Coordinates of C-alpha atoms in Angstrom, one line a residue:
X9 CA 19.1 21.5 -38.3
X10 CA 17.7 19.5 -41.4
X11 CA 19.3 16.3 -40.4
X12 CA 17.1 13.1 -41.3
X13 CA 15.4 11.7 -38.3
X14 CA 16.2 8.3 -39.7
X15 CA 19.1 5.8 -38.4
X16 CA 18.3 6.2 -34.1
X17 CA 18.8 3.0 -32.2
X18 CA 17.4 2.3 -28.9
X19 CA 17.3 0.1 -26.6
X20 CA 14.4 -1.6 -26.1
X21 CA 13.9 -3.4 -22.5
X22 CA 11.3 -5.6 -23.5
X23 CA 13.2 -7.4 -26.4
X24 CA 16.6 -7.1 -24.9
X25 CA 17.5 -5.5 -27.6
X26 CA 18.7 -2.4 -29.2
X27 CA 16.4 -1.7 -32.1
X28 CA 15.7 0.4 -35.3
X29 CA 13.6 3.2 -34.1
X30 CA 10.5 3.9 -36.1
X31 CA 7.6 6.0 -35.2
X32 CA 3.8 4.5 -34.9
X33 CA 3.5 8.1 -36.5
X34 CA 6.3 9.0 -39.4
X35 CA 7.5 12.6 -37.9
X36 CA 6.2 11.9 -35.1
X37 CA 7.0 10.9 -31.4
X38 CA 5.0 10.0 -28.5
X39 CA 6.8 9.8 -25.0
X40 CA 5.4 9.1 -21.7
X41 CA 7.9 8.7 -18.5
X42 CA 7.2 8.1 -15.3
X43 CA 7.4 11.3 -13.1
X44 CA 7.9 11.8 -9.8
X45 CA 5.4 10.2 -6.9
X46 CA 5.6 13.7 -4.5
X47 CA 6.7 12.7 -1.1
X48 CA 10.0 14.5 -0.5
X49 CA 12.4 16.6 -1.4
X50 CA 14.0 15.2 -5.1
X51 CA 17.5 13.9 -5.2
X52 CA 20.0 13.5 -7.5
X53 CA 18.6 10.3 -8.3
X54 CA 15.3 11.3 -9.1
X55 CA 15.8 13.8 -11.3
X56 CA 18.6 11.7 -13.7
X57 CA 16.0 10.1 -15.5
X58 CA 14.7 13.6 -16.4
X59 CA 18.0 14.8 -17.2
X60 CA 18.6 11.4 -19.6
X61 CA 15.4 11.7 -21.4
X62 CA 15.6 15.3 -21.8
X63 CA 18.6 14.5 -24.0
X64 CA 16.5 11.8 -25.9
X65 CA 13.7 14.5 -26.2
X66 CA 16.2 17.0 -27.8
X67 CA 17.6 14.8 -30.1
X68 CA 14.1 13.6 -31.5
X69 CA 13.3 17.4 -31.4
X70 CA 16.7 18.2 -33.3
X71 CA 16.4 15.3 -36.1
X72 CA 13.2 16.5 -37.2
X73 CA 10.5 15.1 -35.0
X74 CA 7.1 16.6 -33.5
X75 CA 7.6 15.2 -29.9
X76 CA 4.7 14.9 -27.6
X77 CA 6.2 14.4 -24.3
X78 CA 4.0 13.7 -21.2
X79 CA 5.5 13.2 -17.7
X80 CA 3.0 12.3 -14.5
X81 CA 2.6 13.4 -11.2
X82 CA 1.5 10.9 -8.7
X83 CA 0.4 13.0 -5.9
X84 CA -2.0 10.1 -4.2
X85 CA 0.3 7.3 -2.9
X86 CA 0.6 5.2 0.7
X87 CA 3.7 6.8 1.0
X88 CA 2.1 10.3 0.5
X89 CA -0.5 9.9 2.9
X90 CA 1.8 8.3 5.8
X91 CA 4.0 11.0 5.6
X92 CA 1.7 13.8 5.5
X93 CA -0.4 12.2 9.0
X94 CA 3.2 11.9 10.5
X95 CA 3.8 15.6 9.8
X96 CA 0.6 16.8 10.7
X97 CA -0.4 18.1 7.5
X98 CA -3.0 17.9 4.4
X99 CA -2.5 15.1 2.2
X100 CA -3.1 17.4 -0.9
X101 CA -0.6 20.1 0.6
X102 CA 1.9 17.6 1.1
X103 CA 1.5 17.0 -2.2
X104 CA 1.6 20.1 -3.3
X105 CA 4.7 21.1 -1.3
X106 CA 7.0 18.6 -3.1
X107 CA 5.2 18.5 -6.7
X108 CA 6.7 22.2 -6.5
X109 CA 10.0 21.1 -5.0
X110 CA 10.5 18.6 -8.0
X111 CA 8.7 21.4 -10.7
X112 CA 11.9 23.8 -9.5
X113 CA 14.9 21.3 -9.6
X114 CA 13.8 20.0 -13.1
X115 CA 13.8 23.7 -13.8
X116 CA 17.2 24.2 -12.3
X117 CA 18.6 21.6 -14.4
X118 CA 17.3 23.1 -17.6
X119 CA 14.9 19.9 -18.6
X120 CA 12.6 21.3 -21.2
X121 CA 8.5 21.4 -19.5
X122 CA 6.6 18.3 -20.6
X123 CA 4.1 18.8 -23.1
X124 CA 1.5 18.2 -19.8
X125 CA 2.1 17.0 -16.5
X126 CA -1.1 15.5 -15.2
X127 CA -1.6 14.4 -11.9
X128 CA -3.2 11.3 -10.9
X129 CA -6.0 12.7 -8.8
X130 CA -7.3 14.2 -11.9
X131 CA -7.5 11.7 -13.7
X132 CA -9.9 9.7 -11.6
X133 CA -12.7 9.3 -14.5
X134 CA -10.2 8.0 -16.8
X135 CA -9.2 5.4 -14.2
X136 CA -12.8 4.1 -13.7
X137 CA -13.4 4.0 -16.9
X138 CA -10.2 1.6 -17.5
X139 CA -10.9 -0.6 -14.5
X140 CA -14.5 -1.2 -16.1
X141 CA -13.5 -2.3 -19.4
X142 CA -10.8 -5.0 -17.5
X143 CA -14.1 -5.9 -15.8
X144 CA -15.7 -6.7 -18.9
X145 CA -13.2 -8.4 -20.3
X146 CA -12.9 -10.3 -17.3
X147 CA -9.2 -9.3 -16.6
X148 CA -10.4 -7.8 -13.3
X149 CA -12.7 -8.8 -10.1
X150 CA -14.4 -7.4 -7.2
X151 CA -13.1 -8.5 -4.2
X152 CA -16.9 -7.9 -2.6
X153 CA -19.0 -8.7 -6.0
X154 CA -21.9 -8.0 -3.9
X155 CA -20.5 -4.9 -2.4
X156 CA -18.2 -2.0 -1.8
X157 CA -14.5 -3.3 -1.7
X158 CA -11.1 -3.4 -4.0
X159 CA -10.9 -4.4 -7.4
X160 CA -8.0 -6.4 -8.6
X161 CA -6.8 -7.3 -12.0
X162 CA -6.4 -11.0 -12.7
X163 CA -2.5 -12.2 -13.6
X164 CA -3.4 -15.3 -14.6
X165 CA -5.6 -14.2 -17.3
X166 CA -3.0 -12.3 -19.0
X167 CA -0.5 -14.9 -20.3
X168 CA 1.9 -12.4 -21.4
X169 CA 2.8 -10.9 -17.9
X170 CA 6.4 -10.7 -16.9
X171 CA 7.6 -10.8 -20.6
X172 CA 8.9 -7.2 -20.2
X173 CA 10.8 -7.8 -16.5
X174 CA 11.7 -11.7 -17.3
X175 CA 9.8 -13.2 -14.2
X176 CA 8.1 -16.5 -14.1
X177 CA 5.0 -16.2 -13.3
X178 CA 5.7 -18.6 -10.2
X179 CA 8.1 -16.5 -8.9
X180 CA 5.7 -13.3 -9.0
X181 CA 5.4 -11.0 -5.7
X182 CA 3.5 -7.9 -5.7
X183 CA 4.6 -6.3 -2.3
X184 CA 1.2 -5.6 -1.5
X185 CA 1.5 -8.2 1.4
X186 CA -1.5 -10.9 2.1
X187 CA -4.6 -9.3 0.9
X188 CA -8.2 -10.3 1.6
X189 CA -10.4 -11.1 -1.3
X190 CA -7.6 -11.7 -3.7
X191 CA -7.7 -14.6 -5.9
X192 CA -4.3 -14.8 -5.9
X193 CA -1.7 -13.3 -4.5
X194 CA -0.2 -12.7 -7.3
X195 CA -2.9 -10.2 -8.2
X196 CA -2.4 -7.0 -8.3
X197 CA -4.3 -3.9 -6.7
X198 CA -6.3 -1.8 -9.3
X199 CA -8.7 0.0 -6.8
X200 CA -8.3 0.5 -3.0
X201 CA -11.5 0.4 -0.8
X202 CA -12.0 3.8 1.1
X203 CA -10.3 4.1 4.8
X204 CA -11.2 6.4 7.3
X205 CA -9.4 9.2 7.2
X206 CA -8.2 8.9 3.5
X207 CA -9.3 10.9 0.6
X208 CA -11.6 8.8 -1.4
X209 CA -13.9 9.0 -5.0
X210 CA -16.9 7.5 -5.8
X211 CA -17.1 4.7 -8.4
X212 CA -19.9 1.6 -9.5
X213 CA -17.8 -0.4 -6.9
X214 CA -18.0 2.1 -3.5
X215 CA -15.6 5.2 -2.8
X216 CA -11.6 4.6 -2.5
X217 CA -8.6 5.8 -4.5
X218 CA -6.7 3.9 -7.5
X219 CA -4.1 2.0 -6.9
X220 CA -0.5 3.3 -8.3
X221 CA -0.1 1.4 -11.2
X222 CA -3.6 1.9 -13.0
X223 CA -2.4 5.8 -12.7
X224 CA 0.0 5.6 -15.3
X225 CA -2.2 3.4 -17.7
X226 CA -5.2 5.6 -17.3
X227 CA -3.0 9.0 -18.0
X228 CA -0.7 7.1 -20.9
X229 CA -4.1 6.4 -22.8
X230 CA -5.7 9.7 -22.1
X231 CA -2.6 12.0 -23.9
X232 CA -1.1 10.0 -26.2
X233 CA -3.5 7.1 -27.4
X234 CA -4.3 3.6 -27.3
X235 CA -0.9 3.2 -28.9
X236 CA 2.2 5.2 -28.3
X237 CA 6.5 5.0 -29.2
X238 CA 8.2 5.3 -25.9
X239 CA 7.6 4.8 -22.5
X240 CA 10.7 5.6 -20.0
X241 CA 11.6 5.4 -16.3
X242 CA 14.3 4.3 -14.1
X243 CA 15.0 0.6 -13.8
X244 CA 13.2 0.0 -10.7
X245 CA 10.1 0.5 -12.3
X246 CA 10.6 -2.4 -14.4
X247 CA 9.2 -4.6 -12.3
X248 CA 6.4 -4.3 -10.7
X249 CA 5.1 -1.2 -12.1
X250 CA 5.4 -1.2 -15.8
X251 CA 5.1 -4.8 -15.9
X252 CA 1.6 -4.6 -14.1
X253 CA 0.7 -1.2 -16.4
X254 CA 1.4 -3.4 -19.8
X255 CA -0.7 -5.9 -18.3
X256 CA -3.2 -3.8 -17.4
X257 CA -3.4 -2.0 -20.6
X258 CA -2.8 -4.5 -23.1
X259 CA -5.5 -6.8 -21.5
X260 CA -7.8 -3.7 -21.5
X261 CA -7.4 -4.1 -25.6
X262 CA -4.3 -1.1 -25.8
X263 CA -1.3 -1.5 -27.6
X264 CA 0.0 0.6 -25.2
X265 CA 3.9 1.8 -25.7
X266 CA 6.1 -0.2 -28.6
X267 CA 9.3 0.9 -26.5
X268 CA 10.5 0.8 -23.2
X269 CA 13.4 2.7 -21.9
X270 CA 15.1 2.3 -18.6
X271 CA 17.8 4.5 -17.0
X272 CA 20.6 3.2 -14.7
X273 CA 20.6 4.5 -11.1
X274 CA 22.7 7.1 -8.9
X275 CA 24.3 4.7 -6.8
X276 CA 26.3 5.3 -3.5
X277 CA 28.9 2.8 -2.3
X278 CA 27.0 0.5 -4.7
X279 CA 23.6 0.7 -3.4
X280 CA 20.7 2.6 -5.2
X281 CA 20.4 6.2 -4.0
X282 CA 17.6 6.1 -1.5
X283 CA 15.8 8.0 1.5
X284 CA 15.5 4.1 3.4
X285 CA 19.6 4.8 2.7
X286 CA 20.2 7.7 4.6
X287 CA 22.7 8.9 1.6
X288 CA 20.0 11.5 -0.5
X289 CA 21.7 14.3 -1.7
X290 CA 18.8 17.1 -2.5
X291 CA 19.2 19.0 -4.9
X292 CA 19.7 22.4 -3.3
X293 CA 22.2 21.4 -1.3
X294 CA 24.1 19.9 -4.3
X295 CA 23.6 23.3 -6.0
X296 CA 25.2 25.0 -3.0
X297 CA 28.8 23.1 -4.4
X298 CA 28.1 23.1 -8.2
X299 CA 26.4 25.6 -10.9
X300 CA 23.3 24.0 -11.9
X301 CA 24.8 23.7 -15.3
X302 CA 27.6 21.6 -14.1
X303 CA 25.7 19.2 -12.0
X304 CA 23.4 18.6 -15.1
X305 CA 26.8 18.0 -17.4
X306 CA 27.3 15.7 -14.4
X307 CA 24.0 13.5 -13.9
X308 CA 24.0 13.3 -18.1
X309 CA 27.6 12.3 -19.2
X310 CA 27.4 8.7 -18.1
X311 CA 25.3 6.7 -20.4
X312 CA 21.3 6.6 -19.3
X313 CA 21.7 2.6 -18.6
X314 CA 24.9 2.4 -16.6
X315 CA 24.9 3.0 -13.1
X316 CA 26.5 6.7 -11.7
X317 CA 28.5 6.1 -8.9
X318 CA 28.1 9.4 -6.8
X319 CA 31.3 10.5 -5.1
X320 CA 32.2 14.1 -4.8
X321 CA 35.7 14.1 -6.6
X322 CA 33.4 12.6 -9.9
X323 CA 30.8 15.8 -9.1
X324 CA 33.8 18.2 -9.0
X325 CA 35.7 16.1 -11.9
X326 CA 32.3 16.8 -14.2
X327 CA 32.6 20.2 -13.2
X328 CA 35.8 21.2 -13.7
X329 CA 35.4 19.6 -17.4
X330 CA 32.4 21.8 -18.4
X331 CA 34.2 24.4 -17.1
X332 CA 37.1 23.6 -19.7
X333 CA 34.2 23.8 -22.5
X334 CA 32.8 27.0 -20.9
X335 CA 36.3 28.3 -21.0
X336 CA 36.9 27.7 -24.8
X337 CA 33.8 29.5 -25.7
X338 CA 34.3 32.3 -23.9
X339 CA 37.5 32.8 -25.1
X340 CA 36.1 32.8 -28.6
X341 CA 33.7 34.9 -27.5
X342 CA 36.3 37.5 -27.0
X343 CA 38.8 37.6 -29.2
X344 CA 36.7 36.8 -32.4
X345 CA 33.1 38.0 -31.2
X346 CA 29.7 36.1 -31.3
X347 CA 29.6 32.6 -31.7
X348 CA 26.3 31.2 -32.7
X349 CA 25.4 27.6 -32.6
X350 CA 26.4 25.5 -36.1
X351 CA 26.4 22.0 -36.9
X352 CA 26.9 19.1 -34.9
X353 CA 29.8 16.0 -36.0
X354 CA 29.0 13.2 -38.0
X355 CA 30.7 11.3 -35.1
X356 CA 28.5 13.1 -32.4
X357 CA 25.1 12.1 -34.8
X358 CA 25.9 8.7 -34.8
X359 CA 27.2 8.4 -31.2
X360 CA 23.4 9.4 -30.2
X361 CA 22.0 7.6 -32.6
X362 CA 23.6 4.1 -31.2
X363 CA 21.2 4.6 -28.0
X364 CA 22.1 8.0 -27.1
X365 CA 25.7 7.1 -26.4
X366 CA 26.5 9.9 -24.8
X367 CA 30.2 9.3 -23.4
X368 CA 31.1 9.1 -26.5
X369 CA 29.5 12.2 -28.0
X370 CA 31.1 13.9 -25.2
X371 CA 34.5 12.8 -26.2
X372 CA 33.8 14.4 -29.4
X373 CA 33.0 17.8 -27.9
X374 CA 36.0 17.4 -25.9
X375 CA 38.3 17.0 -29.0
X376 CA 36.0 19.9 -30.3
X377 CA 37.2 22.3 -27.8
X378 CA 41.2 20.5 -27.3
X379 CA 41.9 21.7 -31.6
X380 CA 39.6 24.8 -30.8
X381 CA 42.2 25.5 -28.1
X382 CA 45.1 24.7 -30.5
X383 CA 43.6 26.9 -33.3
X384 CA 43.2 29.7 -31.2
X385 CA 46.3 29.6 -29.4
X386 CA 47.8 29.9 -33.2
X387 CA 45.6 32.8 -34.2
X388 CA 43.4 30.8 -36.4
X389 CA 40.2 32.5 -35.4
X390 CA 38.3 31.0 -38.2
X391 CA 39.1 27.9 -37.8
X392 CA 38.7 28.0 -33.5
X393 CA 35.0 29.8 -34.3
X394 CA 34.1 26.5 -36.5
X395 CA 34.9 24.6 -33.4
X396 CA 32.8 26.4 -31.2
X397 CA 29.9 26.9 -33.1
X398 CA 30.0 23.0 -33.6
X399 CA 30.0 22.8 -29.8
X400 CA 27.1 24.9 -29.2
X401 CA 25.2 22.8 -31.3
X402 CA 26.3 19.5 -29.2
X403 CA 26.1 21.0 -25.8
X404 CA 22.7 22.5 -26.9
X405 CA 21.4 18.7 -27.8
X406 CA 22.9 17.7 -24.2
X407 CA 21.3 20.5 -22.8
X408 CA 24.0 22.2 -21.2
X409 CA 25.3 25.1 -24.2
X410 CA 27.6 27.1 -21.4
X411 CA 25.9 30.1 -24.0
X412 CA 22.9 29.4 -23.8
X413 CA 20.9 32.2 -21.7
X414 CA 19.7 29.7 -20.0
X415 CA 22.9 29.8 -18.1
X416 CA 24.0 32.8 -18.8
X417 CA 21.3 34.8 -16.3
X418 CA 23.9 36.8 -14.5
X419 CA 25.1 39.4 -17.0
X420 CA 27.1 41.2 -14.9
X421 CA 29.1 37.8 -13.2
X422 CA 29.8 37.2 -17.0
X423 CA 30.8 40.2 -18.7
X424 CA 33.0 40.4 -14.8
X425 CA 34.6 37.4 -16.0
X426 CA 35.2 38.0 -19.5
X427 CA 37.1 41.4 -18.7
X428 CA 38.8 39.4 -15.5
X429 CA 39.6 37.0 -18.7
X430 CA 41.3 39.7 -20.4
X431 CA 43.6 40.9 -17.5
X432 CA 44.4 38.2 -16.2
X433 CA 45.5 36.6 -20.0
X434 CA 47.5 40.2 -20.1
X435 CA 49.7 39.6 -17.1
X436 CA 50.2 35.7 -17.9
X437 CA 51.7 36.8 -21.3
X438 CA 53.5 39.5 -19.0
X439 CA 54.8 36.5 -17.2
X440 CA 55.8 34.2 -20.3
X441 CA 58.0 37.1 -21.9
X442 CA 59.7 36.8 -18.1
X443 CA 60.3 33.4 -18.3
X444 CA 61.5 33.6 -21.9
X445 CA 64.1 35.9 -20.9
X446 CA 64.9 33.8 -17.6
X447 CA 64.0 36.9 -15.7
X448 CA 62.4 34.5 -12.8
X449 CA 62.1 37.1 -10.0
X450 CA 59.3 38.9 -12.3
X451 CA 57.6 36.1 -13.5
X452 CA 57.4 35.0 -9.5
X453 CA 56.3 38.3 -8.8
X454 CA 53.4 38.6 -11.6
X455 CA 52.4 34.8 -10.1
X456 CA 52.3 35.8 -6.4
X457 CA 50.6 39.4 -7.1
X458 CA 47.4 37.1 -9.3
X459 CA 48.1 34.6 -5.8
X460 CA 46.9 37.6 -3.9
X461 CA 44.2 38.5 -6.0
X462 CA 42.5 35.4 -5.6
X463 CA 44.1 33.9 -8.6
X464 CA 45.9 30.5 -8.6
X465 CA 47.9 30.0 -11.7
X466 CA 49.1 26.3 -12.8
X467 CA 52.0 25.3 -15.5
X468 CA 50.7 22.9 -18.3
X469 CA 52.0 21.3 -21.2
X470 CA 48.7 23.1 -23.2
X471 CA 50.0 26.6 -21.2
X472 CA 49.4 28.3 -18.2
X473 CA 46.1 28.0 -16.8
X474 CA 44.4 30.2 -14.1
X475 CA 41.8 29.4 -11.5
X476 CA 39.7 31.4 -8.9
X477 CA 40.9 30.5 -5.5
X478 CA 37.8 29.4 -3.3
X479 CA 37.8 28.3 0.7
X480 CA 36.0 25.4 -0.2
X481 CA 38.3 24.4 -3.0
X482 CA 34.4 23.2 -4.6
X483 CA 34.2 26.4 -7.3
X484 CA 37.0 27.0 -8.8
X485 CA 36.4 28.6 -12.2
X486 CA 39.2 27.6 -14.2
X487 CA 40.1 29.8 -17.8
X488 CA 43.1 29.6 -20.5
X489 CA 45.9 31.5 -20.3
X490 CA 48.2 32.1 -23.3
X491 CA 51.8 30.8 -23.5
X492 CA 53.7 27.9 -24.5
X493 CA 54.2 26.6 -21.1
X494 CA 57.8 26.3 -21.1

């Protein structure tokens, strides 16, 4: 693609705004999000935001850009340790465990590797070296000044804090509870004093561990600079983690990130998608209903700010609509041989360019495939392999081309489905000449023979379409059949 990278608008949380994007770099772009903090097994709603910025990441990528995308693992956390004691287990296997667990459902989902993936714990020099220059500065203060103990950074002294979240700075609350040694308690945490039991490193103020919101700052700075485009991460993070990292950072004398992006949650009867909730659906188990491609067509076609309202009929809805693109490309596939990825719609290009509209820019690869359909139906094969090479290159940006190899792994399941393409098309058309000649006892027999073969065929105005009968009624894998549908 030689498409110019200019004209991409995006939402910027701390102006309340969408704005003009422009690089601190011309051609180039510096992303950090916030990864995951390895306690558990992922959820749908953890791994949306990598699915959202993925797209944003491919559409940089696609318009030109040299993208340097860094996503974190915090593998030290309260939550961490508590859960690892109550199992029994290492802190750093726990870690471990689930870094892995989250590694192999972003995998799953297709979301490109991050340029690095550092972890907090080693990253441990970087965040000394931060806490001491908001010591200098006076930003920060020893709880003990005399001794081991925490170090906290000052609010106060950073009259810009809750610009980015919209808090008065009288309505502040950390959630770190009543603290000892705090100025205020407004203050946040930037070093915790060492507990028994707990891993600890040593630093000019006694051995402990950082606290979670320096990690972010500390690792930002280290890959991409004291200055950098984008920072993302779900919505909860606005306040009070990014809130406390721009204060951290900026006091520290960093520009720190000139954007900040926030995706929408996966919501469940309204309420965020949570493990407090009782209503996490992991990601292998959501795998065991829909292809991986599917549930990533799924988690990315709402727009990254709304909220998703999980429900099953929306999961198998999303489904059954990649399907119908799937469908179209394989049928190209086989009547008019290889279809290679082409160009993508104006109207696409400027849907993702207005905040990475994506509803929209599926609509357009929905009308893609519906005059595909129509093109092939009437044996314009030039015209239906335009189509389809346009919507390789739009489900490629979205990350879910049904061509792609990426989900195309099983060979033999697709070249079984191509040829079960073919017969089954064969005896539909069998059945339509029936029907044309009002011979119903035929076409009932053709329909009840495919019935018995697994296949469920259904009358519609576009023609007859078939479907793989499954038990579950959760994987049906529905294709095009020829016809006029009368």
């Amino acid at each position: 693609m030689t498409n110019s990278p200019a004209g991409l608008r995006l939402h910027d949380t701390m102006a309340g705004a969408v704005r003009e994007f422009v690089p601190v770099r011309a051609g180039h772009v510096s992303i950090y999000l916030c990864g995951a903090t390895v306690q558990g097994l992922p959820h749908i709603g953890h791994v949306r935001s990598g699915v959202a910025f993925d797209v944003l990441r491919r559409w940089l990528m696609a318009k030109g850009y040299d993208v340097a995308f860094i996503r974190n693992v915090t593998d030290i956390d309260d939550k961490i340790l508590a859960k690892a004691a109550e199992a029994g287990r290492p802190w750093w296997e726990w870690a471990a465990t689930y870094e892995r667990a989250f590694t192999a459902a972003y995998d799953a989902l297709g979301v490109l590797p991050p340029s690095a993936e550092p972890r907090a714990t080693g990253h441990i020099t970087q965040m000394v070296e931060l806490i001491e220059r908001l010591l200098e500065k006076g930003h920060a203060y020893r709880a003990n000044p005399d001794g081991d103990g925490d170090v906290y950074f000052d609010v106060l002294s950073f009259p810009e804090y809750g610009r980015l979240s919209g808090h008065r700075i009288e309505d502040v609350h950390q959630g770190e509870g009543v603290a000892t040694g705090k100025r205020d308690q407004r203050d946040f945490t930037l070093w915790k004093s060492a507990k028994p039991g707990e891993p600890s490193w040593p630093t000019p103020w006694g051995r402990g561990r950082p606290g979670w919101h320096l990690e972010c700052s500390a690792m930002a700075h280290t890959y991409l600079g004291s200055e950098f485009d984008i920072h993302c991460g779900g919505m909860d993070l606005v306040f009070p983690h990014h809130e406390n990292e721009i204060a951290q950072s900026r006091a520290a004398g960093d520009g720190f990130a000139q954007y900040w992006l926030h995706n929408g949650w996966v919501t469940m009867g309204g309420e965020k998608m949570s493990k407090s909730l009782g209503n996490v659906l992991a990601i292998p188990a959501v795998l065991e209903r829909v292809r991986a491609a599917e549930l990533r067509y799924y988690l990315g076609s709402a727009h990254y700010r709304s909220m998703l309202e999980f429900s099953e009929t929306a999961l198998q809805d999303a489904a059954k609509a990649y399907r119908g693109i799937e469908d179209f490309l394989h049928r190209v596939r086989i009547r008019v041989g290889g279809v290679e990825p082409g160009e993508w719609t104006p109207k696409f290009a400027a849907a993702l360019d207005d905040d990475l509209s994506v509803p929209i820019a599926l609509a357009e690869v929905h009308h893609a495939r519906a005059e595909g359909n129509r093109a092939l139906n009437a044996g314009d094969h030039e015209s239906a392999l335009e189509h389809a090479r346009s919507i390789r290159a739009m489900m490629g940006i979205l990350g879910c081309d049904p061509l792609d190899e990426r989900w195309e792994t099983d060979r033999e399941s697709s070249a079984a489905l191509a040829a079960l393409d073919v017969l089954v098309r064969w005896a539909l058309e069998e059945r339509e000449e029936a029907r044309a000649r009002r011979d119903w006892a035929q076409a009932d027999t053709i329909r009840d023979r495919l019935k018995e073969a697994g296949i469920e065929v259904t009358d519609t105005p576009d023609g007859p379409q078939w479907s793989l009968l499954d038990v579950t009624a959760t994987e049906a894998t529905t294709r095009s059949g020829d016809g006029d549908g009368r």
